[in-house]
Short mmCIF file of C-alpha atoms in Angstrom, two decimals:
data_model
loop_
_atom_site.label_atom_id
_atom_site.label_comp_id
_atom_site.label_asym_id
_atom_site.label_seq_id
_atom_site.Cartn_x
_atom_site.Cartn_y
_atom_site.Cartn_z
CA UNK A 1 30.71 150.89 26.82
CA UNK A 2 33.20 148.06 26.65
CA UNK A 3 35.22 147.00 29.74
CA UNK A 4 38.97 146.40 29.95
CA UNK A 5 39.88 143.26 31.90
CA UNK A 6 43.23 141.82 32.99
CA UNK A 7 43.93 138.09 32.91
CA UNK A 8 46.11 136.29 35.46
CA UNK A 9 48.26 133.53 33.99
CA UNK A 10 49.83 130.98 36.39
CA UNK A 11 49.10 133.18 39.41
CA UNK A 12 51.29 135.96 37.99
CA UNK A 13 49.98 139.27 36.89
CA UNK A 14 51.09 139.33 33.27
CA UNK A 15 50.57 143.00 33.21
CA UNK A 16 53.23 143.51 35.89
CA UNK A 17 55.84 141.47 34.04
CA UNK A 18 56.81 139.46 37.26
CA UNK A 19 59.32 136.54 37.17
CA UNK A 20 58.43 132.86 37.53
CA UNK A 21 60.11 132.44 40.97
CA UNK A 22 56.85 132.84 42.84
CA UNK A 23 55.27 130.18 40.69
CA UNK A 24 58.09 127.73 41.45
CA UNK A 25 57.69 128.24 45.20
CA UNK A 26 53.96 127.68 44.83
CA UNK A 27 54.63 124.40 43.02
CA UNK A 28 56.87 123.22 45.90
CA UNK A 29 53.87 123.32 48.22
CA UNK A 30 52.51 120.26 46.42
CA UNK A 31 55.30 118.17 48.02
CA UNK A 32 54.53 119.18 51.63
CA UNK A 33 53.88 115.85 53.41
CA UNK A 34 52.88 117.64 56.60
CA UNK A 35 50.18 119.97 55.40
CA UNK A 36 48.97 122.33 58.10
CA UNK A 37 45.23 122.55 58.67
CA UNK A 38 43.58 125.82 59.33
CA UNK A 39 43.41 127.00 62.92
CA UNK A 40 39.67 126.49 62.85
CA UNK A 41 40.20 122.74 62.37
CA UNK A 42 42.93 122.26 65.03
CA UNK A 43 42.19 120.59 68.37
CA UNK A 44 44.75 121.14 71.17
CA UNK A 45 44.76 118.53 73.98
CA UNK A 46 46.70 117.96 77.22
CA UNK A 47 47.93 114.57 76.00
CA UNK A 48 49.31 116.18 72.88
CA UNK A 49 51.10 118.80 74.98
CA UNK A 50 52.64 116.07 77.18
CA UNK A 51 53.88 114.19 74.11
CA UNK A 52 55.43 117.41 72.81
CA UNK A 53 57.20 118.18 76.12
CA UNK A 54 58.46 114.62 76.61
CA UNK A 55 59.71 114.29 73.05
CA UNK A 56 61.49 117.66 73.34
CA UNK A 57 63.23 116.59 76.55
CA UNK A 58 64.27 113.26 75.00
CA UNK A 59 65.66 115.03 71.96
CA UNK A 60 67.64 117.45 74.15
CA UNK A 61 68.97 114.60 76.32
CA UNK A 62 70.08 112.54 73.33
CA UNK A 63 71.69 115.56 71.74
CA UNK A 64 73.61 116.38 74.94
CA UNK A 65 74.68 112.73 75.39
CA UNK A 66 75.98 112.50 71.85
CA UNK A 67 77.88 115.77 72.24
CA UNK A 68 79.40 114.62 75.53
CA UNK A 69 80.43 111.29 74.01
CA UNK A 70 81.98 113.07 71.03
CA UNK A 71 83.82 115.58 73.21
CA UNK A 72 85.14 113.06 75.75
CA UNK A 73 88.65 111.69 75.16
CA UNK A 74 88.85 107.92 74.88
CA UNK A 75 91.86 105.74 75.63
CA UNK A 76 92.39 103.29 72.77
CA UNK A 77 94.39 100.19 73.82
CA UNK A 78 96.74 98.30 71.53
CA UNK A 79 99.06 95.33 72.11
CA UNK A 80 102.73 95.37 71.13
CA UNK A 81 105.72 93.16 71.81
CA UNK A 82 108.40 94.66 74.04
CA UNK A 83 111.71 94.09 72.26
CA UNK A 84 113.88 95.42 75.09
CA UNK A 85 116.47 93.16 76.70
CA UNK A 86 118.38 93.31 79.97
CA UNK A 87 116.31 96.25 81.15
CA UNK A 88 115.78 97.38 84.73
CA UNK A 89 112.57 98.39 86.48
CA UNK A 90 111.82 100.18 89.74
CA UNK A 91 109.38 98.72 92.26
CA UNK A 92 107.96 101.36 94.59
CA UNK A 93 107.01 100.15 98.07
CA UNK A 94 105.53 101.67 101.21
CA UNK A 95 104.50 99.12 103.84
CA UNK A 96 103.85 99.43 107.58
CA UNK A 97 104.29 96.48 109.97
CA UNK A 98 102.47 97.12 113.25
CA UNK A 99 103.97 94.38 115.44
CA UNK A 100 107.48 94.13 114.02
CA UNK A 101 110.37 96.39 115.18
CA UNK A 102 112.69 97.78 112.53
CA UNK A 103 115.81 96.03 113.87
CA UNK A 104 114.15 92.64 113.28
CA UNK A 105 112.82 93.27 109.78
CA UNK A 106 114.71 92.56 106.55
CA UNK A 107 113.86 92.93 102.85
CA UNK A 108 115.36 90.63 100.22
CA UNK A 109 115.01 90.34 96.45
CA UNK A 110 115.65 87.26 94.31
CA UNK A 111 114.97 86.56 90.64
CA UNK A 112 115.28 83.69 88.17
CA UNK A 113 118.46 85.15 86.70
CA UNK A 114 120.21 84.29 89.97
CA UNK A 115 120.57 87.84 91.27
CA UNK A 116 120.08 88.21 95.04
CA UNK A 117 119.81 91.44 97.00
CA UNK A 118 119.88 90.75 100.74
CA UNK A 119 119.12 93.33 103.45
CA UNK A 120 118.61 96.01 100.80
CA UNK A 121 120.66 99.18 101.33
CA UNK A 122 120.36 102.81 100.21
CA UNK A 123 117.13 102.81 98.20
CA UNK A 124 114.90 101.44 101.00
CA UNK A 125 114.39 103.18 104.33
CA UNK A 126 113.11 102.15 107.75
CA UNK A 127 111.22 104.51 110.06
CA UNK A 128 110.56 103.56 113.68
CA UNK A 129 106.94 104.17 114.71
CA UNK A 130 104.67 103.04 117.51
CA UNK A 131 101.82 100.58 116.96
CA UNK A 132 99.40 103.47 116.36
CA UNK A 133 101.54 104.81 113.52
CA UNK A 134 103.10 107.76 115.39
CA UNK A 135 106.67 108.67 114.50
CA UNK A 136 109.28 107.73 117.12
CA UNK A 137 112.38 109.11 115.44
CA UNK A 138 112.69 111.87 112.87
CA UNK A 139 115.72 110.48 111.10
CA UNK A 140 115.12 107.70 108.62
CA UNK A 141 117.49 104.74 108.50
CA UNK A 142 118.74 102.98 105.42
CA UNK A 143 118.34 99.23 105.22
CA UNK A 144 121.69 97.54 105.54
CA UNK A 145 123.30 100.64 107.06
CA UNK A 146 125.19 100.16 110.29
CA UNK A 147 123.51 103.26 111.72
CA UNK A 148 120.08 101.70 111.26
CA UNK A 149 120.44 99.66 114.45
CA UNK A 150 119.84 102.82 116.47
CA UNK A 151 123.32 103.09 118.01
CA UNK A 152 123.73 106.53 119.53
CA UNK A 153 126.33 108.78 117.96
CA UNK A 154 128.45 109.00 121.10
CA UNK A 155 128.65 105.20 121.23
CA UNK A 156 129.51 104.89 117.53
CA UNK A 157 132.19 107.55 117.92
CA UNK A 158 133.54 106.05 121.14
CA UNK A 159 137.31 106.40 121.08
CA UNK A 160 139.06 103.06 120.80
CA UNK A 161 142.72 102.25 120.89
CA UNK A 162 144.02 102.85 117.34
CA UNK A 163 145.57 99.41 117.51
CA UNK A 164 142.32 97.82 118.70
CA UNK A 165 141.12 94.92 116.55
CA UNK A 166 137.96 93.32 117.79
CA UNK A 167 137.42 89.60 117.59
CA UNK A 168 134.92 88.15 115.12
CA UNK A 169 134.34 85.20 117.48
CA UNK A 170 135.04 82.56 114.86
CA UNK A 171 132.96 84.20 112.12
CA UNK A 172 134.26 85.04 108.67
CA UNK A 173 136.11 88.32 109.19
CA UNK A 174 135.90 91.27 106.77
CA UNK A 175 138.89 92.44 104.72
CA UNK A 176 140.19 94.43 107.68
CA UNK A 177 140.29 91.18 109.71
CA UNK A 178 138.67 93.06 112.61
CA UNK A 179 135.12 93.27 113.98
CA UNK A 180 135.07 96.48 115.98
CA UNK A 181 131.27 96.83 116.30
CA UNK A 182 128.40 94.56 117.21
CA UNK A 183 127.05 94.94 113.68
CA UNK A 184 130.32 93.70 112.19
CA UNK A 185 130.23 90.64 114.45
CA UNK A 186 126.67 89.90 113.25
CA UNK A 187 127.80 90.20 109.63
CA UNK A 188 130.69 87.83 110.32
CA UNK A 189 128.23 85.32 111.77
CA UNK A 190 125.99 85.67 108.72
CA UNK A 191 128.90 85.01 106.36
CA UNK A 192 129.58 81.84 108.34
CA UNK A 193 125.91 80.80 108.27
CA UNK A 194 125.57 81.03 112.04
CA UNK A 195 122.68 82.30 114.12
CA UNK A 196 123.40 85.35 116.28
CA UNK A 197 121.98 84.10 119.58
CA UNK A 198 124.02 85.46 122.50
CA UNK A 199 124.97 89.14 122.12
CA UNK A 200 125.66 89.45 125.87
CA UNK A 201 128.75 87.27 125.46
CA UNK A 202 130.22 89.53 122.79
CA UNK A 203 132.38 92.43 123.95
CA UNK A 204 131.34 94.82 121.18
CA UNK A 205 127.62 94.27 121.81
CA UNK A 206 127.99 94.72 125.56
CA UNK A 207 129.92 97.96 125.03
CA UNK A 208 127.19 99.32 122.75
CA UNK A 209 124.35 98.16 125.01
CA UNK A 210 122.85 96.16 122.15
CA UNK A 211 120.54 93.96 124.26
CA UNK A 212 119.09 96.89 126.22
CA UNK A 213 118.38 98.84 123.04
CA UNK A 214 116.62 95.87 121.49
CA UNK A 215 114.45 95.46 124.59
CA UNK A 216 113.30 99.08 124.37
CA UNK A 217 112.24 98.56 120.74
CA UNK A 218 110.50 95.22 121.17
CA UNK A 219 106.97 96.71 121.13
CA UNK A 220 107.57 99.13 118.28
CA UNK A 221 106.29 99.11 114.70
CA UNK A 222 108.14 99.83 111.48
CA UNK A 223 107.43 101.62 108.22
CA UNK A 224 109.51 100.65 105.19
CA UNK A 225 109.42 102.73 102.04
CA UNK A 226 111.49 103.45 98.96
CA UNK A 227 112.18 101.78 95.63
CA UNK A 228 113.99 98.66 94.48
CA UNK A 229 115.67 98.32 91.10
CA UNK A 230 115.16 94.82 89.67
CA UNK A 231 115.63 92.99 86.40
CA UNK A 232 112.61 92.63 84.13
CA UNK A 233 112.34 88.93 84.90
CA UNK A 234 110.33 86.73 87.24
CA UNK A 235 111.31 87.08 90.88
CA UNK A 236 110.15 87.81 94.40
CA UNK A 237 110.50 90.41 97.12
CA UNK A 238 109.96 89.26 100.67
CA UNK A 239 109.81 90.87 104.08
CA UNK A 240 110.89 88.47 106.81
CA UNK A 241 112.13 88.57 110.41
CA UNK A 242 115.83 88.31 111.14
CA UNK A 243 118.91 88.97 109.05
CA UNK A 244 119.19 86.90 105.88
CA UNK A 245 122.23 85.05 104.57
CA UNK A 246 123.21 82.20 102.26
CA UNK A 247 123.87 78.79 103.76
CA UNK A 248 124.71 75.78 101.59
CA UNK A 249 123.24 77.55 98.54
CA UNK A 250 120.03 78.19 100.47
CA UNK A 251 118.51 81.54 101.44
CA UNK A 252 117.85 81.48 105.20
CA UNK A 253 116.88 83.90 107.98
CA UNK A 254 118.02 84.05 111.59
CA UNK A 255 114.76 83.57 113.53
CA UNK A 256 116.25 83.49 117.01
CA UNK A 257 114.93 86.91 118.04
CA UNK A 258 111.56 86.36 116.35
CA UNK A 259 110.99 83.18 118.35
CA UNK A 260 111.98 84.83 121.64
CA UNK A 261 109.31 84.24 124.34
CA UNK A 262 109.21 87.91 125.37
CA UNK A 263 108.20 89.11 121.90
CA UNK A 264 104.59 89.41 120.71
CA UNK A 265 105.50 89.69 117.05
CA UNK A 266 103.26 89.12 114.05
CA UNK A 267 103.04 90.33 110.47
CA UNK A 268 99.99 92.57 110.57
CA UNK A 269 100.67 95.05 107.78
CA UNK A 270 99.22 97.75 105.57
CA UNK A 271 100.37 98.23 101.99
CA UNK A 272 100.23 101.97 101.40
CA UNK A 273 101.77 101.73 97.95
CA UNK A 274 102.96 99.04 95.57
CA UNK A 275 103.64 100.11 92.01
CA UNK A 276 105.98 99.21 89.18
CA UNK A 277 107.85 101.82 87.15
CA UNK A 278 106.89 105.48 86.95
CA UNK A 279 103.94 106.70 88.99
CA UNK A 280 100.65 107.10 87.14
CA UNK A 281 97.01 107.89 87.81
CA UNK A 282 96.10 104.19 87.90
CA UNK A 283 94.59 102.81 91.11
CA UNK A 284 96.72 99.81 92.03
CA UNK A 285 94.88 96.75 93.41
CA UNK A 286 96.98 96.42 96.59
CA UNK A 287 97.01 100.06 97.70
CA UNK A 288 95.60 100.54 101.26
CA UNK A 289 95.24 96.75 101.78
CA UNK A 290 95.56 95.71 105.45
CA UNK A 291 96.09 92.13 106.68
CA UNK A 292 95.83 90.90 110.28
CA UNK A 293 97.22 87.39 110.89
CA UNK A 294 95.44 85.11 113.38
CA UNK A 295 98.73 83.71 114.72
CA UNK A 296 102.38 84.61 115.03
CA UNK A 297 103.35 81.93 112.52
CA UNK A 298 101.47 83.10 109.47
CA UNK A 299 102.69 84.04 106.01
CA UNK A 300 101.21 86.08 103.17
CA UNK A 301 102.04 85.73 99.50
CA UNK A 302 100.95 88.05 96.70
CA UNK A 303 101.33 86.62 93.20
CA UNK A 304 101.53 89.55 90.81
CA UNK A 305 101.36 89.61 87.00
CA UNK A 306 102.89 92.80 85.63
CA UNK A 307 102.15 94.17 82.17
CA UNK A 308 104.18 97.03 80.70
CA UNK A 309 102.09 100.03 79.67
CA UNK A 310 103.00 102.97 77.42
CA UNK A 311 100.59 105.91 77.49
CA UNK A 312 100.72 108.50 74.69
CA UNK A 313 98.83 111.73 75.40
CA UNK A 314 97.29 114.10 72.85
CA UNK A 315 99.81 116.80 73.75
CA UNK A 316 102.64 114.54 72.59
CA UNK A 317 103.95 113.49 76.02
CA UNK A 318 104.44 109.82 76.85
CA UNK A 319 104.44 107.83 80.09
CA UNK A 320 106.05 104.41 80.42
CA UNK A 321 104.70 102.54 83.43
CA UNK A 322 103.18 99.18 84.40
CA UNK A 323 99.86 97.72 85.45
CA UNK A 324 99.36 94.51 87.39
CA UNK A 325 96.86 92.01 88.69
CA UNK A 326 97.26 90.07 91.93
CA UNK A 327 96.30 86.74 93.50
CA UNK A 328 96.63 86.42 97.28
CA UNK A 329 97.61 83.35 99.27
CA UNK A 330 97.67 82.97 103.07
CA UNK A 331 99.22 80.09 105.01
CA UNK A 332 99.33 79.09 108.66
CA UNK A 333 102.84 77.75 109.35
CA UNK A 334 102.45 77.12 113.08
CA UNK A 335 104.83 74.30 114.13
CA UNK A 336 103.24 71.14 115.54
CA UNK A 337 104.54 69.26 118.60
CA UNK A 338 107.85 71.11 118.73
CA UNK A 339 108.62 70.67 115.05
CA UNK A 340 110.06 73.43 112.90
CA UNK A 341 107.63 75.87 111.24
CA UNK A 342 106.26 74.78 107.87
CA UNK A 343 107.83 77.49 105.75
CA UNK A 344 108.99 80.93 106.80
CA UNK A 345 106.95 82.26 109.75
CA UNK A 346 105.77 85.82 109.50
CA UNK A 347 106.76 86.25 105.87
CA UNK A 348 105.15 88.77 103.53
CA UNK A 349 106.18 87.95 99.98
CA UNK A 350 105.50 89.61 96.63
CA UNK A 351 106.10 87.21 93.72
CA UNK A 352 106.11 89.15 90.48
CA UNK A 353 105.97 87.86 86.91
CA UNK A 354 106.76 90.30 84.12
CA UNK A 355 104.75 89.98 80.90
CA UNK A 356 105.72 92.00 77.82
#
């Protein structure tokens, strides 16, 4: 009896009429560069397991790092020329002087364009505090304001003869030709370039008790804060003792009270804030800086280079502010053998240069 046999061609049962897809997949196996041995020929070791675990951890770490780097927003800097002219800029200040009463402290601004702002009013405020930083009065005082001298309301409102016209004691009188308060007499002296040395001989100061009030404040401290609007040019801001005025085209300060023997003044200070323009998240290099001078006659200078900065956020908002770098300089200006101090004693000066 004859037998019926079936023949397989190319691994496909020709009798079943199958397609050639299985044959193509079988041919792909020829290109497997990592052929797997049978389980009977595999040897599993601890070293191999360690390599597998370590390599897996490295792969996961690199993958996570790359994802984090891709997801994180990056600030891309670019340099541009500022084409603005005759623009203004705010300088934000908050400084505490621990051994300097508010009545003795003045703030002045000068720039290369010739603009001077002496005894800054309105935008800067003085707050009387003790040497530990505790508040002594709740009401803030504006620099340059007559009320800032601490004259009580009942004294300021003291009824005077309507025809009363106080003497200016030889100083340059205001438009009204009268100096009815101690402050107005001081201003008249400043316009004349004179030092205000003997308030007890001035009727207005005696009436207001000026000397007694100054004695009660002699051991106080002062916090000055606010903002100053300046031109975008090179200039300086300085804190100095005594009222400032112009004398023979020179900027001078009345140091009579600062040099008084009963005063233990110095310019120990803390800069709580110094920024230019709108506030930003940048950490400014002078924030929280504290300086303690070794002597009464000691000055500090901070040379600041300001660079305008425009920040454009992904949500479309934009912030125009400034960044700066600083170089510090300290100088002992103690007078020798009765001579005058070398420079301004007790001065804290911020010299700023604007770069755009």
